[in-house]
Tab-separated table of C-alpha atoms in Angstrom:
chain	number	residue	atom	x	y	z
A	1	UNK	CA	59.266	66.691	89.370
A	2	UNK	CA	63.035	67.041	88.283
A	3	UNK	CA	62.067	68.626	85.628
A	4	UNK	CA	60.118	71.223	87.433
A	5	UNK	CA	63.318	71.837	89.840
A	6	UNK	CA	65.002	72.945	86.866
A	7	UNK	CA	62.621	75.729	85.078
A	8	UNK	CA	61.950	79.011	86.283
A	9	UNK	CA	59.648	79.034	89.120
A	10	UNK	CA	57.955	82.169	89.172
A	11	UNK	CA	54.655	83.544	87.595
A	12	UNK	CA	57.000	86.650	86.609
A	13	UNK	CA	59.253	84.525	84.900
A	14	UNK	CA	56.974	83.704	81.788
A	15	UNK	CA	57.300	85.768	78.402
A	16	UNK	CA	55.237	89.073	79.853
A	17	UNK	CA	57.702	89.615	82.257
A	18	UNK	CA	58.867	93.432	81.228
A	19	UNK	CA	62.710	93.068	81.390
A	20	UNK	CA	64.497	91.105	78.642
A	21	UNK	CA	67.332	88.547	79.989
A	22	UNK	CA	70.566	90.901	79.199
A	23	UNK	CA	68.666	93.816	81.196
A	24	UNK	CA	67.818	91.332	83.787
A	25	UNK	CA	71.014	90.090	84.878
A	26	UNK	CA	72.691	93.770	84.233
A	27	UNK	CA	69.828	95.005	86.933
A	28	UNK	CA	70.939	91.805	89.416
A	29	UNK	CA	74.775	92.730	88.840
A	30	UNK	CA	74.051	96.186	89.192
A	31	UNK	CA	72.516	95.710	92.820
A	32	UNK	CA	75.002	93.569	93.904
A	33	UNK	CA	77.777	95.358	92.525
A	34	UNK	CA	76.979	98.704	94.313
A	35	UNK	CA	78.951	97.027	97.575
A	36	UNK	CA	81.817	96.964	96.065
A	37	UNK	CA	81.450	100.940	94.394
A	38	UNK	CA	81.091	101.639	98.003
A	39	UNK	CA	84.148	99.961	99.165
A	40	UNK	CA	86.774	100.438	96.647
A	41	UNK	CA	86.962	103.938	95.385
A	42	UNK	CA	87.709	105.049	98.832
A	43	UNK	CA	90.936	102.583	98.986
A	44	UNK	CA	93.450	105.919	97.165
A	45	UNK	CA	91.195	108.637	98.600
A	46	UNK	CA	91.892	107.242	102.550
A	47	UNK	CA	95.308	109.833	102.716
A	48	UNK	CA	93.106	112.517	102.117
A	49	UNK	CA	89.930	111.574	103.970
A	50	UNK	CA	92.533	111.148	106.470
A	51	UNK	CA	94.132	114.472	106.296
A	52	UNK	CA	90.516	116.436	105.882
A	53	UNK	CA	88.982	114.684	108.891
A	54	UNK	CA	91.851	115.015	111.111
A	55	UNK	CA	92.894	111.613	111.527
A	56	UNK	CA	96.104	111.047	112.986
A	57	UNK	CA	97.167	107.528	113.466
A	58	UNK	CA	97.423	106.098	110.006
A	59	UNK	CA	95.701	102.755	111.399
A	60	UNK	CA	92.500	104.335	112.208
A	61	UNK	CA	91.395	104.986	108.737
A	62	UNK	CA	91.131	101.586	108.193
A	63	UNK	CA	87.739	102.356	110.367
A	64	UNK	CA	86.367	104.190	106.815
A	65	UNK	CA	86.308	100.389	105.191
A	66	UNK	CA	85.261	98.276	108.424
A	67	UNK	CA	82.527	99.837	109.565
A	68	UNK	CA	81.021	99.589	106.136
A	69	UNK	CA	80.952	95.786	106.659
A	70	UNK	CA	79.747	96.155	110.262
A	71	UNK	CA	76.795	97.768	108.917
A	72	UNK	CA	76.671	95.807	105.963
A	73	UNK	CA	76.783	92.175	108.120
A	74	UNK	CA	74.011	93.981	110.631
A	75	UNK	CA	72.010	95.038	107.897
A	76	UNK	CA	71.857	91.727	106.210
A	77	UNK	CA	69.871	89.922	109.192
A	78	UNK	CA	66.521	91.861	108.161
A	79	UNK	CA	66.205	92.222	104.678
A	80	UNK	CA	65.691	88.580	104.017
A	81	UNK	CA	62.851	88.363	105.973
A	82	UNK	CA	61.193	91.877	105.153
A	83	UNK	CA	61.174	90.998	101.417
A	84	UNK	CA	59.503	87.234	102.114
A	85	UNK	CA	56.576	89.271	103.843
A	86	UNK	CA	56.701	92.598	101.876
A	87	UNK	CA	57.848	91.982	98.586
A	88	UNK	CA	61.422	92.439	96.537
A	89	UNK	CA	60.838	95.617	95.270
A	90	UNK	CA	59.379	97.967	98.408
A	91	UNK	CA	62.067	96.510	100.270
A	92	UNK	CA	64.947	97.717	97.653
A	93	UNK	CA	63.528	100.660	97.303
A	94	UNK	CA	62.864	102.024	100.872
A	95	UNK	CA	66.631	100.991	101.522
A	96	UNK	CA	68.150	102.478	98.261
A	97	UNK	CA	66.576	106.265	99.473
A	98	UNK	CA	67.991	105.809	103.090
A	99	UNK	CA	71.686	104.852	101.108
A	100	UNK	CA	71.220	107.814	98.977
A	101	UNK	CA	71.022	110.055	101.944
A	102	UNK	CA	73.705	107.909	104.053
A	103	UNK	CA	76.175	108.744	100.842
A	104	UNK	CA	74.977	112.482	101.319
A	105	UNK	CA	75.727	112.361	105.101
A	106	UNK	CA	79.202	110.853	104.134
A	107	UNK	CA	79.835	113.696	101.516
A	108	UNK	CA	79.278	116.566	104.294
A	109	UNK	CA	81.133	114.551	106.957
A	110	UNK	CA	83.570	117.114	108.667
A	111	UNK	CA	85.070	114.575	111.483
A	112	UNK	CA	85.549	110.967	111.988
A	113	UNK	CA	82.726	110.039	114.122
A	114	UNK	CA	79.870	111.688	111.346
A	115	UNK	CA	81.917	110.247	108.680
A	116	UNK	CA	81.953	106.437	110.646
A	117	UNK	CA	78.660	106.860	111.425
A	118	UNK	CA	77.229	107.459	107.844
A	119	UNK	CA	79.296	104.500	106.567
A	120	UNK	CA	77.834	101.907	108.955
A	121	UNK	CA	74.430	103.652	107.485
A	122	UNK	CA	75.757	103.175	104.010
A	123	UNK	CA	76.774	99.396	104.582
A	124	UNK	CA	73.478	98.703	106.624
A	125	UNK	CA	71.293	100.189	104.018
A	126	UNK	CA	73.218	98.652	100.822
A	127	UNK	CA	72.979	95.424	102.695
A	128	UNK	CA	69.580	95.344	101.170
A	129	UNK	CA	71.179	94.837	97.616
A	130	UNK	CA	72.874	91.955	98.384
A	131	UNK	CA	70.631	89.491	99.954
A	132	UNK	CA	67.466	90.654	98.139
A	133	UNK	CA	68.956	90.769	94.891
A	134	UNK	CA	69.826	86.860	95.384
A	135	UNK	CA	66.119	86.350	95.904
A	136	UNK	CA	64.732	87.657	93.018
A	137	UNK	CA	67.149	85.343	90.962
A	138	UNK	CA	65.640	82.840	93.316
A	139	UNK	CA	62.058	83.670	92.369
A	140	UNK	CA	62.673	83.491	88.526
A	141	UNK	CA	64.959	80.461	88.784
A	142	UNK	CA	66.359	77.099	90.256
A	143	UNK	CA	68.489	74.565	90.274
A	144	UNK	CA	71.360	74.239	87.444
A	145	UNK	CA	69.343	77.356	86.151
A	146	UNK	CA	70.289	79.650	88.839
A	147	UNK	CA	73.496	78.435	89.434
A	148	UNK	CA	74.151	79.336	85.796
A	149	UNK	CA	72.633	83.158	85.908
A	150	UNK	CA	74.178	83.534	89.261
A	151	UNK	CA	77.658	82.675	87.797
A	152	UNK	CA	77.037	85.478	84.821
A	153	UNK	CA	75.961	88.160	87.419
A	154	UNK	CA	78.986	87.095	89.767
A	155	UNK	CA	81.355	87.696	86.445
A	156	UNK	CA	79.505	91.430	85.657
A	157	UNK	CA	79.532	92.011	89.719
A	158	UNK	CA	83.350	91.255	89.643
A	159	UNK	CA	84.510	93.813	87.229
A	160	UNK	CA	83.346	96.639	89.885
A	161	UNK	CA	86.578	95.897	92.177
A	162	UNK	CA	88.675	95.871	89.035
A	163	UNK	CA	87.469	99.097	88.068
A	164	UNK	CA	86.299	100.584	90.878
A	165	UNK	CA	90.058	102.115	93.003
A	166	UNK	CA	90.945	103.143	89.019
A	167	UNK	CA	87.382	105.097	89.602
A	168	UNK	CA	88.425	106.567	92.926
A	169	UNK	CA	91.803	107.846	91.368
A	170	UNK	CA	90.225	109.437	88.632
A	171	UNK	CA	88.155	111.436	90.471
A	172	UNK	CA	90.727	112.544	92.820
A	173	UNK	CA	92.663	113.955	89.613
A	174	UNK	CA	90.037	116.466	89.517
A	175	UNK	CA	87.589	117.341	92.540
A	176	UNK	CA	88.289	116.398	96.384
A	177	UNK	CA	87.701	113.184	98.025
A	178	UNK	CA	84.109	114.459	98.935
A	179	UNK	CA	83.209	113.919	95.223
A	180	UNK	CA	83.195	110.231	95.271
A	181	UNK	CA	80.376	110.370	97.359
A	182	UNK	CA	78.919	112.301	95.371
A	183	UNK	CA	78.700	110.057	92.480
A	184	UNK	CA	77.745	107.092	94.595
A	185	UNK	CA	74.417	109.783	95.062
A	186	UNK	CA	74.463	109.541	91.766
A	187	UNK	CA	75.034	105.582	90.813
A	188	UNK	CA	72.405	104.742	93.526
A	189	UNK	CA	69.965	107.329	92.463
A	190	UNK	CA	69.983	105.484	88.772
A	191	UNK	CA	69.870	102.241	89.958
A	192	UNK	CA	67.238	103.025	92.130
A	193	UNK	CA	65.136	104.595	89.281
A	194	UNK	CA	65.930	101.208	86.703
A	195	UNK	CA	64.506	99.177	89.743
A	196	UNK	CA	61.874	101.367	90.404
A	197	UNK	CA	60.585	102.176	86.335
A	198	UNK	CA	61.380	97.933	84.968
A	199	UNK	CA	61.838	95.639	87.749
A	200	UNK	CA	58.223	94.358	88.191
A	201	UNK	CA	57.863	92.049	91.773
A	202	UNK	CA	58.930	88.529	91.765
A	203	UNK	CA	57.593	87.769	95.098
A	204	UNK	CA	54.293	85.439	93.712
A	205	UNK	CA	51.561	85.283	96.853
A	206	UNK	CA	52.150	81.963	97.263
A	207	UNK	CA	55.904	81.648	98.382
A	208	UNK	CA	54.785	84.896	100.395
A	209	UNK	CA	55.965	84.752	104.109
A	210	UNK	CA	54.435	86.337	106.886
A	211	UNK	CA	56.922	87.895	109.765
A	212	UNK	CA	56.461	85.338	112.172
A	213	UNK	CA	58.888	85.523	115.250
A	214	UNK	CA	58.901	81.764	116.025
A	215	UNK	CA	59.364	81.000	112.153
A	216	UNK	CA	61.976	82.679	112.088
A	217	UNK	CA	63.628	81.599	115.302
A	218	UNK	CA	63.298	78.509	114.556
A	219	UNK	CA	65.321	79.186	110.919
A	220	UNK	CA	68.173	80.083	113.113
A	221	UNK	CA	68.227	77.612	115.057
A	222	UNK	CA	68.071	74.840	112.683
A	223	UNK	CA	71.348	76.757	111.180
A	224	UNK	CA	72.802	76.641	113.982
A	225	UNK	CA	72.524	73.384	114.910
A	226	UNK	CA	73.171	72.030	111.893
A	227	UNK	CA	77.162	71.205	111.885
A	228	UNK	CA	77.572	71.235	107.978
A	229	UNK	CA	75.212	74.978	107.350
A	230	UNK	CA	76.859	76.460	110.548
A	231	UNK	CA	80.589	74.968	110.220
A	232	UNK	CA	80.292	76.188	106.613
A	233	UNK	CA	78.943	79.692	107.192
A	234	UNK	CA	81.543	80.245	109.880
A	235	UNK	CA	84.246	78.476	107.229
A	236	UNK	CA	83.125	81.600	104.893
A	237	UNK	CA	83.408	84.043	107.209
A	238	UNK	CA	87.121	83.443	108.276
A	239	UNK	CA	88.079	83.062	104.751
A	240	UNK	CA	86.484	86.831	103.814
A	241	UNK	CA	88.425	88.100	106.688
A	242	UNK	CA	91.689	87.607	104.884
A	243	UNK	CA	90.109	88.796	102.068
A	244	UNK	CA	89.030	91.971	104.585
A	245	UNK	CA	92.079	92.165	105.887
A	246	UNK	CA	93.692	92.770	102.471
A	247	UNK	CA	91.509	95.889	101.506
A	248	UNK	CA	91.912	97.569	104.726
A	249	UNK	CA	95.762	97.296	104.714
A	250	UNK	CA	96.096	97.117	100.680
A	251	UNK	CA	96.323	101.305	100.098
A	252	UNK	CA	99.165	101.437	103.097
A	253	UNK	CA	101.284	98.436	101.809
A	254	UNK	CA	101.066	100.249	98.654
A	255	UNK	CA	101.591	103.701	99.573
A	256	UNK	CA	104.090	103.066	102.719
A	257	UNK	CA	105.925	100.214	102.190
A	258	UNK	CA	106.412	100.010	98.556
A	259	UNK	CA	106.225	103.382	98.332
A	260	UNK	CA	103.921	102.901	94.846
A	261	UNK	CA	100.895	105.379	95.078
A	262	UNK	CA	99.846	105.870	91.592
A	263	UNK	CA	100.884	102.245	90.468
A	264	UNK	CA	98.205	100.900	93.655
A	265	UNK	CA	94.988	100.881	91.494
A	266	UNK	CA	96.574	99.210	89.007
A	267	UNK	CA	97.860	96.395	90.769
A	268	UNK	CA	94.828	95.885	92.549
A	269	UNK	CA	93.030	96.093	89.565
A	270	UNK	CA	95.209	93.118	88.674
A	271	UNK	CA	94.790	91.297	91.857
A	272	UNK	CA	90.821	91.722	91.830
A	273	UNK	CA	91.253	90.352	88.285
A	274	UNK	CA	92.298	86.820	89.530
A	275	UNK	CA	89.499	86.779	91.366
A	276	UNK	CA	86.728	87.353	88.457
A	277	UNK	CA	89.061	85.071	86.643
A	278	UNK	CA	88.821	82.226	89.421
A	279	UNK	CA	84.861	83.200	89.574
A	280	UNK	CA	84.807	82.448	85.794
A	281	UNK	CA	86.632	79.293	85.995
A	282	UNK	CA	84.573	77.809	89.010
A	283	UNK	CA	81.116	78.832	86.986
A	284	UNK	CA	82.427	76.370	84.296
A	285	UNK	CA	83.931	73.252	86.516
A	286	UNK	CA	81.843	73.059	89.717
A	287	UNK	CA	78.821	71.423	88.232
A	288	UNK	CA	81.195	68.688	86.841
A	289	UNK	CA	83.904	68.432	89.864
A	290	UNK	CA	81.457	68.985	92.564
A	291	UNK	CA	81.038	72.320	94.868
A	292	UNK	CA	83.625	70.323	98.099
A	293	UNK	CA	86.123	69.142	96.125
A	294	UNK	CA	86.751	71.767	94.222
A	295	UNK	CA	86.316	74.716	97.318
A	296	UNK	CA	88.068	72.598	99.899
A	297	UNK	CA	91.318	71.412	97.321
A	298	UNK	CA	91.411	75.416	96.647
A	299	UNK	CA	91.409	76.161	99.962
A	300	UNK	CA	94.348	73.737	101.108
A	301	UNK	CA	96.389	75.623	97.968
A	302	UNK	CA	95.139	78.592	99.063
A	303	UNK	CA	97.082	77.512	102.579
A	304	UNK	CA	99.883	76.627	101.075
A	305	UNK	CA	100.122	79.773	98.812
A	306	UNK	CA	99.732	81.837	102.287
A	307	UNK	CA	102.264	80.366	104.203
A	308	UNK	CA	104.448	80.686	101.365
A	309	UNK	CA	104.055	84.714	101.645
A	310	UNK	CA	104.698	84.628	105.401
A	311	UNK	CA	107.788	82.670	104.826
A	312	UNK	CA	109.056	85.741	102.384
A	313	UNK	CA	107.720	88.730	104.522
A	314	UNK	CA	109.170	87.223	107.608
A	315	UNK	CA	112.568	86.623	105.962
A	316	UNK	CA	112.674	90.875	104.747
A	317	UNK	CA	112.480	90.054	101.061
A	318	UNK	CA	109.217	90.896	99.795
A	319	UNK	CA	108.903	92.965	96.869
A	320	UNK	CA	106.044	94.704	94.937
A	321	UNK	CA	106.649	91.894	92.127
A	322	UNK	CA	105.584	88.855	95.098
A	323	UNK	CA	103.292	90.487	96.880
A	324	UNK	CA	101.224	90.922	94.189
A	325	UNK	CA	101.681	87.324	92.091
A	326	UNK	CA	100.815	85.604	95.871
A	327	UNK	CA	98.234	87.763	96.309
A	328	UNK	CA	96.601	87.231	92.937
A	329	UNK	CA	96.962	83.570	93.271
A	330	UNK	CA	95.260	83.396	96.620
A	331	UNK	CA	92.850	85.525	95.329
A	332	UNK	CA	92.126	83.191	92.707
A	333	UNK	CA	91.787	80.238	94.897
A	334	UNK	CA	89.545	82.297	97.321
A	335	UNK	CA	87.480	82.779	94.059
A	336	UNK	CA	86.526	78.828	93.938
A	337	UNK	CA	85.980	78.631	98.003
A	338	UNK	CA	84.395	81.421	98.959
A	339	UNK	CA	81.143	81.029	96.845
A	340	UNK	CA	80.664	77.192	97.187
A	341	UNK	CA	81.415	77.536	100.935
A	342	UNK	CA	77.991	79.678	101.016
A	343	UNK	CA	76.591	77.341	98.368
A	344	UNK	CA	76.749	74.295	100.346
A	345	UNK	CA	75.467	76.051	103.465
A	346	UNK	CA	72.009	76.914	102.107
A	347	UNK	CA	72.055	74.084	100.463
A	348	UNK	CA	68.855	72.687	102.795
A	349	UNK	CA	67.042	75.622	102.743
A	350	UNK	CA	64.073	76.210	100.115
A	351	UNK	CA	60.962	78.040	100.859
A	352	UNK	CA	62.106	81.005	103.435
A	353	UNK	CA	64.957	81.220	102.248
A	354	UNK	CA	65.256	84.569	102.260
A	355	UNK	CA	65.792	84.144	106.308
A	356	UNK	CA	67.979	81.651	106.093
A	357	UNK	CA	70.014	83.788	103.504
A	358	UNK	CA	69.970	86.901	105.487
A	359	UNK	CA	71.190	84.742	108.648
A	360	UNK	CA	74.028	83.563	106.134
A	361	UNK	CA	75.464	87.021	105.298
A	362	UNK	CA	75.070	88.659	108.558
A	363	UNK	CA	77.047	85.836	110.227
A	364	UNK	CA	79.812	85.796	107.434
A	365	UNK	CA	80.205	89.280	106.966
A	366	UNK	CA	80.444	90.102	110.650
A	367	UNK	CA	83.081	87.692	111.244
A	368	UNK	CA	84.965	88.876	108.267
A	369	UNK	CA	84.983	92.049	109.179
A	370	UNK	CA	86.402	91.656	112.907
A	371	UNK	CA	88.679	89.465	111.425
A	372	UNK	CA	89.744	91.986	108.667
A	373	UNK	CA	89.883	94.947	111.153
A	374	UNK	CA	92.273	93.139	113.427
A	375	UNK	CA	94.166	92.241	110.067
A	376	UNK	CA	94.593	95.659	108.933
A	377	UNK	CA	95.229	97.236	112.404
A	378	UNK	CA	98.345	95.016	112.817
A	379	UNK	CA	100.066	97.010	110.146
A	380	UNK	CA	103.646	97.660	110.930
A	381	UNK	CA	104.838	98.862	107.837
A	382	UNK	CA	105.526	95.705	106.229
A	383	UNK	CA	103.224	92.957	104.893
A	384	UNK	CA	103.832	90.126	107.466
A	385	UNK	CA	100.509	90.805	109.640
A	386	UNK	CA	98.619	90.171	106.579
A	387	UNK	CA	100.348	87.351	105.299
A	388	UNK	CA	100.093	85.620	108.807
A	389	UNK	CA	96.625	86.817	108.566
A	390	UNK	CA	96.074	84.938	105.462
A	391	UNK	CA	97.694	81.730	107.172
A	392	UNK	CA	95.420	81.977	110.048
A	393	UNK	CA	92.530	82.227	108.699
A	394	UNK	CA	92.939	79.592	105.619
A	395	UNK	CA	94.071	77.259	108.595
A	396	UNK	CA	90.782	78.421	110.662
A	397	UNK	CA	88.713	77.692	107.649
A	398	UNK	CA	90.020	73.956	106.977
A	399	UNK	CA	89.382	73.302	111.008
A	400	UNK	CA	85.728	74.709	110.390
A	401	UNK	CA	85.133	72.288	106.841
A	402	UNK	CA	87.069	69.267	108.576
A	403	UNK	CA	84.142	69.703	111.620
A	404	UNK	CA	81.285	70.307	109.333
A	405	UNK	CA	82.167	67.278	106.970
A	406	UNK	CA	82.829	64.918	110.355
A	407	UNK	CA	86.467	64.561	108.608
A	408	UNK	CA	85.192	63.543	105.156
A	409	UNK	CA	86.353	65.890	103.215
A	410	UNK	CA	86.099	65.518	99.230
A	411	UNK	CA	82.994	63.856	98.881
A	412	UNK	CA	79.930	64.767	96.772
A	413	UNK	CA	77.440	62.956	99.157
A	414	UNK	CA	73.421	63.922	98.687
A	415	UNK	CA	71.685	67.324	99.674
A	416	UNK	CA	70.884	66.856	103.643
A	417	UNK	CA	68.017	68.136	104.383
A	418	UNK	CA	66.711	70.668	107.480
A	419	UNK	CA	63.471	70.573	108.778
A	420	UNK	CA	61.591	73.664	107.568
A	421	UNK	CA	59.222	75.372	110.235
A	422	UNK	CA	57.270	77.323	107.619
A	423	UNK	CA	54.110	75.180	106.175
């Protein structure tokens, strides 16, 4: 039986299945990734959005970036359970055309309530990437296995943030703001025709799921009563609104308090790096150190790290040269808590999943992003809200693992398990 837990799972997963293992995980990455080319390249092009659209309090186009994630966490409650009935691929499909013409709506925008209107459509459509592309590697894999392929398509889906505000820049050097929308048509229009021309369906018949409204009540509310999934999804949550918090306020530190436009994509370029770096690292030592010791010792030096930048932004002697060394560091320690912390909450989940997944990122993304939003609109031209944001919500966090764990923390005790209601 172990050794059944630990091959791939799926009738698609033998040696007819169409896409090779390089294209595979490029595909997963790919989907996943096209979050983050939604988010980023807008970070240098906010000024001008800004100016175009008529915004005048600086603050407000933060709204560009959050309401992405509100529509993103929204989003994220339905596609789970649409793909367990329907299938992987109809699902990613149907949502992929509605972001394609979300990105279009974005590109014509000519004021701020169009423009925030087609970005919650943007985030609530892409949301579909996210959680479905988890289940497919779900379908084809388990155990160590997909730990291991998710780890290589978290390291390919990393180098989009690197990349992606060096993107924006670029194409700011030559065409409008307007224009990054318009290759996001593009981007999603080619993914969309890779998934559409090799991915074949992973769903098999039998781990099929019927829409059942009591099923899937009843998923929820065996999350929610269960301290260590709940207290661990909400755990996640606080600790991506610092994370939140830091793109929404990162182009106006950069811009209006260190007064570094055209060095901001590089440094965050940098900073992102830490992250892939930390994402890299954890992929090799969490099987051996064990997915709580390792997330909640990070976190604790992630605390530390944090209150150490408050300390020097309260004092008036931050420079460009600490801001970003903290920053990468905490972003590096984020890196081995963030993705453990949603490890360990679906943990007790197997067939359904896809619910119980979808419950997962709608909760954690739509407390990071109120979190984040009131983050970033406490800019006051210096970075103390955000490093007082990164203190809160690392403290927050450790309260949330000390309740889920009962006050055990750094164990490695066995997988609980949750009743399941599906049969």
């Amino acid at each position: 039986m172990q050794h059944d837990r630990e091959m791939t799972v799926s009738e698609t997963s033998g040696k007819d299945f169409p896409l090779g293992f390089p294209e595979f995980i490029a595909l997963v990455a790919a989907l996943m990734a096209l979050n983050a080319l939604s988010i980023d390249p807008m970070l240098p092009a906010l000024p001008a959005i800004g100016k175009a659209l008529g915004i005048v309090e600086d603050n407000q186009r933060q709204w560009i970036v959050s309401t992405y994630f509100a529509g993103l966490g929204i989003g994220s409650l339905f596609y789970g359970s649409l793909s367990d009935n329907f299938g992987r691929k109809p699902v990613l499909l149907v949502s992929l055309t509605f972001y394609l013409l979300a990105s279009l709506f974005c590109a014509l925008a000519q004021d701020l309530t169009v423009m925030l209107v087609g970005r919650a459509a943007q985030g609530f459509f892409a949301a579909a990437t996210r959680v479905v592309a988890i289940s497919i590697v779900r379908d084809r894999f388990v155990g160590d296995r997909m730990a291991s392929i998710m780890s290589m398509v978290f390291i390919i889906f990393m180098i989009v943030p690197i990349l992606a505000p060096t993107f924006g820049q670029l194409i700011l050097y030559v065409a409008d703001w307007r224009w990054i929308f318009a290759a996001l048509l593009v981007i999603g229009a080619i993914i969309m025709a890779w998934t559409a021309l090799r991915l074949p369906e992973t769903l098999t018949p039998q781990n099929q799921v019927h829409i059942n409204l009591g099923d899937i009540t009843t998923t929820f509310w065996n999350i929610v009563t269960n301290r260590t999934a709940f207290g661990y999804m909400v755990a996640t949550g606080i600790a991506m609104g610092a994370m939140i918090g830091f793109i929404t306020s990162a182009q106006q530190i950069f811009f209006d308090t260190f007064h570094l436009p055209d060095e901001f994509p590089y440094a965050f370029a940098g900073i992102a790096g830490f992250m892939a770096l930390g994402s890299f690292c954890n992929s090799r030592l969490v099987e051996r150190i064990g997915a709580r010791r390792i997330s909640q010792g990070s976190l604790m030096l992630f605390i530390a790290l944090s209150a150490v930048h408050a300390a020097i932004a309260l004092s008036g002697i931050e420079n460009v040269w600490s801001f970003v060394v903290i920053q990468a560091l905490t972003m590096l320690c984020f890196a081995f808590t963030g993705s453990n912390f949603g490890a360990i909450s679906m943990e007790s989940f197997a067939r359904g999943a896809g619910a119980a997944s979808s419950f997962q990122a709608c909760l954690t993304t739509l407390i990071s992003a109120t979190i984040g939003t009131f983050i970033g609109a406490q800019f006051n031209g210096t970075t103390a809200p955000l490093a007082l944001g990164f203190l809160s919500c690392g403290l927050l966090s450790l309260l949330c693992v000390f309740w889920a764990e009962r006050g055990r923390l750094f164990t490695r005790p066995n997988t609980p398990k949750i009743p399941q209601p599906f049969r």
